[in-house]
């Protein structure tokens, strides 16, 4: 079965809710996104993997050739918002505006996004109206609802499912989780992915596939930066951004070599996991 590799194409300083990293400061910070995303493109090429690259609109405006090169390498382009803000911080009208700006920025590079991923998994019970805006913009896939506590909810389905909205259906494709010691571990992204042994991740992927569902992994270019810049972050964000970055590129290579990965829509199409509309 084909699994989904997803890449959130953002700068190392695109961290939500940190005043020192406000968009007004971004132009003054050293950009790393072009070089580090190209490292991921090379890794995909070497492991014969394809992916959905959710690109921040602000990045697409500054690095249009990068977006064109991602597409030329056979990957899919999605939106990761325009200014990398959380949906529930933007509010309903602000979210719709940010989404439209990101689509315009991607379209200016020649891409037409059909998929969306909210920064920090910020479509949850506080912001389900965001799915209406996604459907209104004729995007068909959302991958923003994490079945874990704090950022999402352990009650959310773990397999692709259709969500009905006021503007039509949206296919929701959640990221891979695992049950460990009575907790739900984000084994498909962030600190959960970076701190897991590749063999453990591959076993979890295989279990999902045996149950008929594709596994969805998420990585960021800054996670494989050989020389990552750091700033002082609050504890939770420090963990999410900096915990066990060391050696991650090598572990990711092992994972990509151990299973088949494609863009998110192709992975869903290859499975029989679709639940009825909720
Ligand atoms: Zn992000």
PDB file of C-alpha atoms and ligand atoms in Angstrom:
ATOM      1  CA  UNK A   1       0.000   0.000   0.000  1.00  0.00           C
ATOM      2  CA  UNK A   2       1.066   3.559  -0.720  1.00  0.00           C
ATOM      3  CA  UNK A   3       1.529   5.739   2.373  1.00  0.00           C
ATOM      4  CA  UNK A   4       1.545   9.540   2.430  1.00  0.00           C
ATOM      5  CA  UNK A   5       4.617  11.658   2.984  1.00  0.00           C
ATOM      6  CA  UNK A   6       3.769  15.275   3.724  1.00  0.00           C
ATOM      7  CA  UNK A   7       6.186  18.179   4.082  1.00  0.00           C
ATOM      8  CA  UNK A   8       5.248  21.485   5.702  1.00  0.00           C
ATOM      9  CA  UNK A   9       7.426  23.933   3.760  1.00  0.00           C
ATOM     10  CA  UNK A  10       8.141  26.722   6.222  1.00  0.00           C
ATOM     11  CA  UNK A  11      11.070  28.634   7.690  1.00  0.00           C
ATOM     12  CA  UNK A  12      12.722  27.658  10.986  1.00  0.00           C
ATOM     13  CA  UNK A  13      11.224  30.872  12.415  1.00  0.00           C
ATOM     14  CA  UNK A  14       7.623  30.071  11.463  1.00  0.00           C
ATOM     15  CA  UNK A  15       6.595  29.249  15.024  1.00  0.00           C
ATOM     16  CA  UNK A  16       3.088  30.312  16.103  1.00  0.00           C
ATOM     17  CA  UNK A  17       2.410  32.471  19.153  1.00  0.00           C
ATOM     18  CA  UNK A  18       5.984  33.662  19.841  1.00  0.00           C
ATOM     19  CA  UNK A  19       6.113  37.499  19.893  1.00  0.00           C
ATOM     20  CA  UNK A  20       9.847  37.548  19.085  1.00  0.00           C
ATOM     21  CA  UNK A  21       9.052  35.654  15.842  1.00  0.00           C
ATOM     22  CA  UNK A  22       6.205  37.906  14.673  1.00  0.00           C
ATOM     23  CA  UNK A  23       5.813  38.184  10.841  1.00  0.00           C
ATOM     24  CA  UNK A  24       7.075  41.780  11.078  1.00  0.00           C
ATOM     25  CA  UNK A  25      10.530  40.359  12.003  1.00  0.00           C
ATOM     26  CA  UNK A  26      10.705  37.656   9.334  1.00  0.00           C
ATOM     27  CA  UNK A  27      12.494  39.694   6.650  1.00  0.00           C
ATOM     28  CA  UNK A  28      15.380  40.298   9.073  1.00  0.00           C
ATOM     29  CA  UNK A  29      15.967  36.619   9.904  1.00  0.00           C
ATOM     30  CA  UNK A  30      18.283  34.380   7.859  1.00  0.00           C
ATOM     31  CA  UNK A  31      16.277  32.267   5.401  1.00  0.00           C
ATOM     32  CA  UNK A  32      17.032  28.532   5.325  1.00  0.00           C
ATOM     33  CA  UNK A  33      13.917  27.148   3.603  1.00  0.00           C
ATOM     34  CA  UNK A  34      15.214  26.909   0.033  1.00  0.00           C
ATOM     35  CA  UNK A  35      18.377  24.966   0.902  1.00  0.00           C
ATOM     36  CA  UNK A  36      16.730  22.671   3.480  1.00  0.00           C
ATOM     37  CA  UNK A  37      13.691  21.877   1.299  1.00  0.00           C
ATOM     38  CA  UNK A  38      16.097  20.926  -1.486  1.00  0.00           C
ATOM     39  CA  UNK A  39      17.752  18.463   0.937  1.00  0.00           C
ATOM     40  CA  UNK A  40      14.326  16.856   1.406  1.00  0.00           C
ATOM     41  CA  UNK A  41      13.764  16.811  -2.379  1.00  0.00           C
ATOM     42  CA  UNK A  42      17.056  14.955  -2.789  1.00  0.00           C
ATOM     43  CA  UNK A  43      16.104  12.489  -0.055  1.00  0.00           C
ATOM     44  CA  UNK A  44      12.773  11.851  -1.836  1.00  0.00           C
ATOM     45  CA  UNK A  45      14.581  11.295  -5.125  1.00  0.00           C
ATOM     46  CA  UNK A  46      17.099   8.904  -3.564  1.00  0.00           C
ATOM     47  CA  UNK A  47      14.383   6.844  -1.849  1.00  0.00           C
ATOM     48  CA  UNK A  48      11.958   7.016  -4.806  1.00  0.00           C
ATOM     49  CA  UNK A  49       9.348   8.719  -2.625  1.00  0.00           C
ATOM     50  CA  UNK A  50       6.758  11.291  -3.665  1.00  0.00           C
ATOM     51  CA  UNK A  51       5.056  13.683  -1.282  1.00  0.00           C
ATOM     52  CA  UNK A  52       2.546  16.454  -0.769  1.00  0.00           C
ATOM     53  CA  UNK A  53       4.416  19.671   0.020  1.00  0.00           C
ATOM     54  CA  UNK A  54       2.215  22.056   2.020  1.00  0.00           C
ATOM     55  CA  UNK A  55       3.869  25.399   1.238  1.00  0.00           C
ATOM     56  CA  UNK A  56       3.427  28.583   3.300  1.00  0.00           C
ATOM     57  CA  UNK A  57       2.244  31.359   0.937  1.00  0.00           C
ATOM     58  CA  UNK A  58       4.884  33.752   2.304  1.00  0.00           C
ATOM     59  CA  UNK A  59       7.533  31.199   1.281  1.00  0.00           C
ATOM     60  CA  UNK A  60       6.005  30.733  -2.204  1.00  0.00           C
ATOM     61  CA  UNK A  61       6.145  34.500  -2.807  1.00  0.00           C
ATOM     62  CA  UNK A  62       9.860  34.583  -2.012  1.00  0.00           C
ATOM     63  CA  UNK A  63      10.927  31.240  -3.487  1.00  0.00           C
ATOM     64  CA  UNK A  64       8.712  30.648  -6.581  1.00  0.00           C
ATOM     65  CA  UNK A  65      11.429  28.580  -8.273  1.00  0.00           C
ATOM     66  CA  UNK A  66      11.472  26.228  -5.284  1.00  0.00           C
ATOM     67  CA  UNK A  67       7.721  25.600  -5.679  1.00  0.00           C
ATOM     68  CA  UNK A  68       8.211  25.050  -9.430  1.00  0.00           C
ATOM     69  CA  UNK A  69      11.063  22.604  -8.760  1.00  0.00           C
ATOM     70  CA  UNK A  70       8.973  20.664  -6.212  1.00  0.00           C
ATOM     71  CA  UNK A  71       6.240  20.244  -8.851  1.00  0.00           C
ATOM     72  CA  UNK A  72       8.729  19.368 -11.576  1.00  0.00           C
ATOM     73  CA  UNK A  73      10.039  16.543  -9.374  1.00  0.00           C
ATOM     74  CA  UNK A  74       6.560  14.964  -9.416  1.00  0.00           C
ATOM     75  CA  UNK A  75       5.290  16.090  -6.016  1.00  0.00           C
ATOM     76  CA  UNK A  76       1.952  17.647  -5.124  1.00  0.00           C
ATOM     77  CA  UNK A  77       1.583  21.226  -3.840  1.00  0.00           C
ATOM     78  CA  UNK A  78      -0.793  22.096  -0.992  1.00  0.00           C
ATOM     79  CA  UNK A  79      -1.335  25.171   1.166  1.00  0.00           C
ATOM     80  CA  UNK A  80       0.081  25.614   4.679  1.00  0.00           C
ATOM     81  CA  UNK A  81      -1.588  29.031   5.107  1.00  0.00           C
ATOM     82  CA  UNK A  82      -0.165  32.368   4.052  1.00  0.00           C
ATOM     83  CA  UNK A  83       1.444  33.714   7.243  1.00  0.00           C
ATOM     84  CA  UNK A  84       1.590  30.434   9.188  1.00  0.00           C
ATOM     85  CA  UNK A  85      -1.026  31.444  11.760  1.00  0.00           C
ATOM     86  CA  UNK A  86      -3.236  29.081  13.755  1.00  0.00           C
ATOM     87  CA  UNK A  87      -6.833  28.851  12.476  1.00  0.00           C
ATOM     88  CA  UNK A  88      -8.419  29.613  15.876  1.00  0.00           C
ATOM     89  CA  UNK A  89      -6.148  32.638  16.341  1.00  0.00           C
ATOM     90  CA  UNK A  90      -7.182  34.043  12.948  1.00  0.00           C
ATOM     91  CA  UNK A  91     -10.925  33.642  13.510  1.00  0.00           C
ATOM     92  CA  UNK A  92     -13.383  32.739  10.766  1.00  0.00           C
ATOM     93  CA  UNK A  93     -12.993  35.813   8.510  1.00  0.00           C
ATOM     94  CA  UNK A  94      -9.224  36.052   9.071  1.00  0.00           C
ATOM     95  CA  UNK A  95      -8.789  32.365   8.264  1.00  0.00           C
ATOM     96  CA  UNK A  96     -10.680  32.689   4.961  1.00  0.00           C
ATOM     97  CA  UNK A  97      -8.547  35.691   4.021  1.00  0.00           C
ATOM     98  CA  UNK A  98      -5.254  33.964   4.931  1.00  0.00           C
ATOM     99  CA  UNK A  99      -6.312  30.852   2.978  1.00  0.00           C
ATOM    100  CA  UNK A 100      -7.176  32.895  -0.139  1.00  0.00           C
ATOM    101  CA  UNK A 101      -3.840  34.773   0.086  1.00  0.00           C
ATOM    102  CA  UNK A 102      -1.946  31.477   0.271  1.00  0.00           C
ATOM    103  CA  UNK A 103      -3.806  30.047  -2.730  1.00  0.00           C
ATOM    104  CA  UNK A 104      -3.067  33.217  -4.742  1.00  0.00           C
ATOM    105  CA  UNK A 105       0.638  32.994  -3.828  1.00  0.00           C
ATOM    106  CA  UNK A 106       0.792  29.337  -4.911  1.00  0.00           C
ATOM    107  CA  UNK A 107      -1.171  29.986  -8.101  1.00  0.00           C
ATOM    108  CA  UNK A 108       1.302  32.741  -9.016  1.00  0.00           C
ATOM    109  CA  UNK A 109       3.951  29.980  -9.227  1.00  0.00           C
ATOM    110  CA  UNK A 110       1.715  27.919 -11.545  1.00  0.00           C
ATOM    111  CA  UNK A 111       0.429  25.508  -8.881  1.00  0.00           C
ATOM    112  CA  UNK A 112      -3.260  24.979  -8.068  1.00  0.00           C
ATOM    113  CA  UNK A 113      -3.479  23.592  -4.511  1.00  0.00           C
ATOM    114  CA  UNK A 114      -6.237  21.097  -3.681  1.00  0.00           C
ATOM    115  CA  UNK A 115      -5.027  20.191  -0.187  1.00  0.00           C
ATOM    116  CA  UNK A 116      -4.626  22.192   3.013  1.00  0.00           C
ATOM    117  CA  UNK A 117      -2.718  21.713   6.262  1.00  0.00           C
ATOM    118  CA  UNK A 118      -3.254  24.185   9.105  1.00  0.00           C
ATOM    119  CA  UNK A 119      -0.228  25.385  11.077  1.00  0.00           C
ATOM    120  CA  UNK A 120       0.114  23.474  14.381  1.00  0.00           C
ATOM    121  CA  UNK A 121      -2.852  21.148  13.590  1.00  0.00           C
ATOM    122  CA  UNK A 122      -5.073  24.116  14.447  1.00  0.00           C
ATOM    123  CA  UNK A 123      -8.332  22.826  13.002  1.00  0.00           C
ATOM    124  CA  UNK A 124     -10.028  21.313  16.025  1.00  0.00           C
ATOM    125  CA  UNK A 125     -13.282  21.726  17.948  1.00  0.00           C
ATOM    126  CA  UNK A 126     -12.510  25.455  18.323  1.00  0.00           C
ATOM    127  CA  UNK A 127     -12.259  26.044  14.575  1.00  0.00           C
ATOM    128  CA  UNK A 128     -14.349  23.515  12.618  1.00  0.00           C
ATOM    129  CA  UNK A 129     -15.674  26.463  10.556  1.00  0.00           C
ATOM    130  CA  UNK A 130     -12.278  26.416   8.827  1.00  0.00           C
ATOM    131  CA  UNK A 131     -13.406  23.293   6.941  1.00  0.00           C
ATOM    132  CA  UNK A 132     -16.269  25.330   5.388  1.00  0.00           C
ATOM    133  CA  UNK A 133     -13.739  27.888   4.105  1.00  0.00           C
ATOM    134  CA  UNK A 134     -11.568  25.090   2.702  1.00  0.00           C
ATOM    135  CA  UNK A 135     -14.539  23.619   0.796  1.00  0.00           C
ATOM    136  CA  UNK A 136     -15.605  27.100  -0.374  1.00  0.00           C
ATOM    137  CA  UNK A 137     -12.176  27.590  -1.976  1.00  0.00           C
ATOM    138  CA  UNK A 138     -12.726  24.250  -3.773  1.00  0.00           C
ATOM    139  CA  UNK A 139      -9.954  22.465  -1.927  1.00  0.00           C
ATOM    140  CA  UNK A 140     -10.876  18.794  -1.548  1.00  0.00           C
ATOM    141  CA  UNK A 141      -8.479  17.467   1.111  1.00  0.00           C
ATOM    142  CA  UNK A 142      -7.654  18.702   4.603  1.00  0.00           C
ATOM    143  CA  UNK A 143      -4.891  17.221   6.755  1.00  0.00           C
ATOM    144  CA  UNK A 144      -5.095  19.445   9.829  1.00  0.00           C
ATOM    145  CA  UNK A 145      -6.919  17.433  12.507  1.00  0.00           C
ATOM    146  CA  UNK A 146      -4.582  15.485  14.779  1.00  0.00           C
ATOM    147  CA  UNK A 147      -6.062  12.581  16.800  1.00  0.00           C
ATOM    148  CA  UNK A 148      -4.028  13.517  19.889  1.00  0.00           C
ATOM    149  CA  UNK A 149      -4.791  15.595  22.956  1.00  0.00           C
ATOM    150  CA  UNK A 150      -3.876  19.291  23.395  1.00  0.00           C
ATOM    151  CA  UNK A 151      -3.589  20.221  19.687  1.00  0.00           C
ATOM    152  CA  UNK A 152      -6.489  17.988  18.579  1.00  0.00           C
ATOM    153  CA  UNK A 153      -8.557  15.259  20.224  1.00  0.00           C
ATOM    154  CA  UNK A 154      -8.074  11.526  20.809  1.00  0.00           C
ATOM    155  CA  UNK A 155     -11.725  11.174  19.733  1.00  0.00           C
ATOM    156  CA  UNK A 156     -10.932  12.171  16.119  1.00  0.00           C
ATOM    157  CA  UNK A 157     -10.846   9.283  13.604  1.00  0.00           C
ATOM    158  CA  UNK A 158      -7.382   7.924  12.802  1.00  0.00           C
ATOM    159  CA  UNK A 159      -8.155   7.041   9.193  1.00  0.00           C
ATOM    160  CA  UNK A 160      -9.204   9.157   6.188  1.00  0.00           C
ATOM    161  CA  UNK A 161     -12.858  10.176   6.416  1.00  0.00           C
ATOM    162  CA  UNK A 162     -15.269  12.567   4.721  1.00  0.00           C
ATOM    163  CA  UNK A 163     -16.424  15.620   6.679  1.00  0.00           C
ATOM    164  CA  UNK A 164     -19.559  17.371   5.510  1.00  0.00           C
ATOM    165  CA  UNK A 165     -19.417  21.178   5.546  1.00  0.00           C
ATOM    166  CA  UNK A 166     -21.825  23.962   4.588  1.00  0.00           C
ATOM    167  CA  UNK A 167     -19.900  24.283   1.308  1.00  0.00           C
ATOM    168  CA  UNK A 168     -19.617  20.566   0.466  1.00  0.00           C
ATOM    169  CA  UNK A 169     -17.549  17.531   1.509  1.00  0.00           C
ATOM    170  CA  UNK A 170     -13.893  17.659   2.545  1.00  0.00           C
ATOM    171  CA  UNK A 171     -11.733  14.549   2.811  1.00  0.00           C
ATOM    172  CA  UNK A 172      -9.971  14.667   6.187  1.00  0.00           C
ATOM    173  CA  UNK A 173      -6.669  12.757   6.290  1.00  0.00           C
ATOM    174  CA  UNK A 174      -5.199  12.493   9.809  1.00  0.00           C
ATOM    175  CA  UNK A 175      -1.538  11.967  10.707  1.00  0.00           C
ATOM    176  CA  UNK A 176      -0.175   8.662  12.058  1.00  0.00           C
ATOM    177  CA  UNK A 177      -0.416   8.007  15.793  1.00  0.00           C
ATOM    178  CA  UNK A 178       0.428   5.013  18.004  1.00  0.00           C
ATOM    179  CA  UNK A 179      -0.792   3.842  21.416  1.00  0.00           C
ATOM    180  CA  UNK A 180       2.033   3.736  23.964  1.00  0.00           C
ATOM    181  CA  UNK A 181       1.692   3.247  27.720  1.00  0.00           C
ATOM    182  CA  UNK A 182      -1.947   4.363  27.738  1.00  0.00           C
ATOM    183  CA  UNK A 183      -1.146   7.535  25.769  1.00  0.00           C
ATOM    184  CA  UNK A 184      -1.545   8.448  22.115  1.00  0.00           C
ATOM    185  CA  UNK A 185       1.912   9.135  20.669  1.00  0.00           C
ATOM    186  CA  UNK A 186       2.407  11.368  17.575  1.00  0.00           C
ATOM    187  CA  UNK A 187       4.655   8.780  15.943  1.00  0.00           C
ATOM    188  CA  UNK A 188       4.085  10.245  12.457  1.00  0.00           C
ATOM    189  CA  UNK A 189       5.428  13.749  13.107  1.00  0.00           C
ATOM    190  CA  UNK A 190       7.345  16.108  15.360  1.00  0.00           C
ATOM    191  CA  UNK A 191       9.087  14.866  18.492  1.00  0.00           C
ATOM    192  CA  UNK A 192       7.232  11.518  18.290  1.00  0.00           C
ATOM    193  CA  UNK A 193       8.672  10.760  14.860  1.00  0.00           C
ATOM    194  CA  UNK A 194      12.130  12.187  15.595  1.00  0.00           C
ATOM    195  CA  UNK A 195      12.529  10.206  18.830  1.00  0.00           C
ATOM    196  CA  UNK A 196      11.225   6.853  17.527  1.00  0.00           C
ATOM    197  CA  UNK A 197      13.449   4.146  16.118  1.00  0.00           C
ATOM    198  CA  UNK A 198      12.842   3.716  12.362  1.00  0.00           C
ATOM    199  CA  UNK A 199      11.927   0.047  12.953  1.00  0.00           C
ATOM    200  CA  UNK A 200       9.188   1.096  15.398  1.00  0.00           C
ATOM    201  CA  UNK A 201       7.793   3.653  12.938  1.00  0.00           C
ATOM    202  CA  UNK A 202       7.834   1.054  10.143  1.00  0.00           C
ATOM    203  CA  UNK A 203       6.008  -1.475  12.365  1.00  0.00           C
ATOM    204  CA  UNK A 204       3.302   1.129  13.088  1.00  0.00           C
ATOM    205  CA  UNK A 205       2.999   1.908   9.366  1.00  0.00           C
ATOM    206  CA  UNK A 206       2.644  -1.799   8.603  1.00  0.00           C
ATOM    207  CA  UNK A 207      -0.085  -2.194  11.220  1.00  0.00           C
ATOM    208  CA  UNK A 208      -2.027   0.732   9.710  1.00  0.00           C
ATOM    209  CA  UNK A 209      -1.644  -0.787   6.236  1.00  0.00           C
ATOM    210  CA  UNK A 210      -2.808  -4.203   7.449  1.00  0.00           C
ATOM    211  CA  UNK A 211      -5.929  -2.474   8.793  1.00  0.00           C
ATOM    212  CA  UNK A 212      -6.466  -1.013   5.304  1.00  0.00           C
ATOM    213  CA  UNK A 213      -5.322   2.567   5.948  1.00  0.00           C
ATOM    214  CA  UNK A 214      -2.385   4.570   4.604  1.00  0.00           C
ATOM    215  CA  UNK A 215       0.022   6.005   7.164  1.00  0.00           C
ATOM    216  CA  UNK A 216       0.560   9.761   6.972  1.00  0.00           C
ATOM    217  CA  UNK A 217       3.978  11.130   7.960  1.00  0.00           C
ATOM    218  CA  UNK A 218       4.807  14.826   8.303  1.00  0.00           C
ATOM    219  CA  UNK A 219       8.254  16.413   8.229  1.00  0.00           C
ATOM    220  CA  UNK A 220       9.638  19.954   8.038  1.00  0.00           C
ATOM    221  CA  UNK A 221      12.710  21.216   6.169  1.00  0.00           C
ATOM    222  CA  UNK A 222      14.108  22.705   9.407  1.00  0.00           C
ATOM    223  CA  UNK A 223      14.131  19.236  10.984  1.00  0.00           C
ATOM    224  CA  UNK A 224      16.922  18.118   8.665  1.00  0.00           C
ATOM    225  CA  UNK A 225      18.886  21.386   8.678  1.00  0.00           C
ATOM    226  CA  UNK A 226      22.520  20.357   9.321  1.00  0.00           C
ATOM    227  CA  UNK A 227      23.093  23.631  11.190  1.00  0.00           C
ATOM    228  CA  UNK A 228      19.709  24.673  12.635  1.00  0.00           C
ATOM    229  CA  UNK A 229      19.401  28.207  14.091  1.00  0.00           C
ATOM    230  CA  UNK A 230      17.731  28.295  17.516  1.00  0.00           C
ATOM    231  CA  UNK A 231      15.785  30.859  19.484  1.00  0.00           C
ATOM    232  CA  UNK A 232      14.475  30.819  23.053  1.00  0.00           C
ATOM    233  CA  UNK A 233      11.028  29.161  23.014  1.00  0.00           C
ATOM    234  CA  UNK A 234       8.501  28.270  25.736  1.00  0.00           C
ATOM    235  CA  UNK A 235       8.947  24.681  26.980  1.00  0.00           C
ATOM    236  CA  UNK A 236       6.201  22.984  24.914  1.00  0.00           C
ATOM    237  CA  UNK A 237       7.380  24.648  21.692  1.00  0.00           C
ATOM    238  CA  UNK A 238      11.019  23.932  22.509  1.00  0.00           C
ATOM    239  CA  UNK A 239      10.165  20.242  22.750  1.00  0.00           C
ATOM    240  CA  UNK A 240       8.096  20.294  19.542  1.00  0.00           C
ATOM    241  CA  UNK A 241      10.812  22.090  17.580  1.00  0.00           C
ATOM    242  CA  UNK A 242      14.161  21.044  18.982  1.00  0.00           C
ATOM    243  CA  UNK A 243      13.832  17.657  20.713  1.00  0.00           C
ATOM    244  CA  UNK A 244      16.016  15.004  19.083  1.00  0.00           C
ATOM    245  CA  UNK A 245      16.806  16.768  15.819  1.00  0.00           C
ATOM    246  CA  UNK A 246      20.237  15.163  15.914  1.00  0.00           C
ATOM    247  CA  UNK A 247      20.515  12.319  13.397  1.00  0.00           C
ATOM    248  CA  UNK A 248      16.927  12.706  12.179  1.00  0.00           C
ATOM    249  CA  UNK A 249      17.858  12.926   8.486  1.00  0.00           C
ATOM    250  CA  UNK A 250      19.422   9.457   8.699  1.00  0.00           C
ATOM    251  CA  UNK A 251      16.462   7.963  10.562  1.00  0.00           C
ATOM    252  CA  UNK A 252      14.043   9.518   8.050  1.00  0.00           C
ATOM    253  CA  UNK A 253      16.011   7.948   5.198  1.00  0.00           C
ATOM    254  CA  UNK A 254      15.638   4.502   6.808  1.00  0.00           C
ATOM    255  CA  UNK A 255      11.883   5.017   7.144  1.00  0.00           C
ATOM    256  CA  UNK A 256      11.495   6.193   3.534  1.00  0.00           C
ATOM    257  CA  UNK A 257      13.536   3.199   2.346  1.00  0.00           C
ATOM    258  CA  UNK A 258      11.369   0.816   4.383  1.00  0.00           C
ATOM    259  CA  UNK A 259       7.910   1.647   2.982  1.00  0.00           C
ATOM    260  CA  UNK A 260       6.295   3.208  -0.121  1.00  0.00           C
ATOM    261  CA  UNK A 261       5.359   6.896   0.010  1.00  0.00           C
ATOM    262  CA  UNK A 262       3.354   9.119  -2.321  1.00  0.00           C
ATOM    263  CA  UNK A 263       1.248  12.307  -2.217  1.00  0.00           C
ATOM    264  CA  UNK A 264      -1.699  12.329   0.146  1.00  0.00           C
ATOM    265  CA  UNK A 265      -4.475  11.864  -2.453  1.00  0.00           C
ATOM    266  CA  UNK A 266      -2.679   8.977  -4.171  1.00  0.00           C
ATOM    267  CA  UNK A 267      -2.162   7.279  -0.797  1.00  0.00           C
ATOM    268  CA  UNK A 268      -5.862   7.552   0.073  1.00  0.00           C
ATOM    269  CA  UNK A 269      -6.835   6.308  -3.393  1.00  0.00           C
ATOM    270  CA  UNK A 270      -4.654   3.216  -2.905  1.00  0.00           C
ATOM    271  CA  UNK A 271      -6.456   2.261   0.327  1.00  0.00           C
ATOM    272  CA  UNK A 272      -9.903   1.020   1.251  1.00  0.00           C
ATOM    273  CA  UNK A 273     -10.010   2.937   4.468  1.00  0.00           C
ATOM    274  CA  UNK A 274     -12.532   5.632   3.695  1.00  0.00           C
ATOM    275  CA  UNK A 275     -15.179   5.908   6.392  1.00  0.00           C
ATOM    276  CA  UNK A 276     -18.715   7.051   5.643  1.00  0.00           C
ATOM    277  CA  UNK A 277     -19.426  10.780   6.009  1.00  0.00           C
ATOM    278  CA  UNK A 278     -19.538  12.064   9.584  1.00  0.00           C
TER     279      UNK A 278
HETATM  280 ZN1  LIG B   1       3.843  24.648  10.128  1.00  0.00          ZN
END
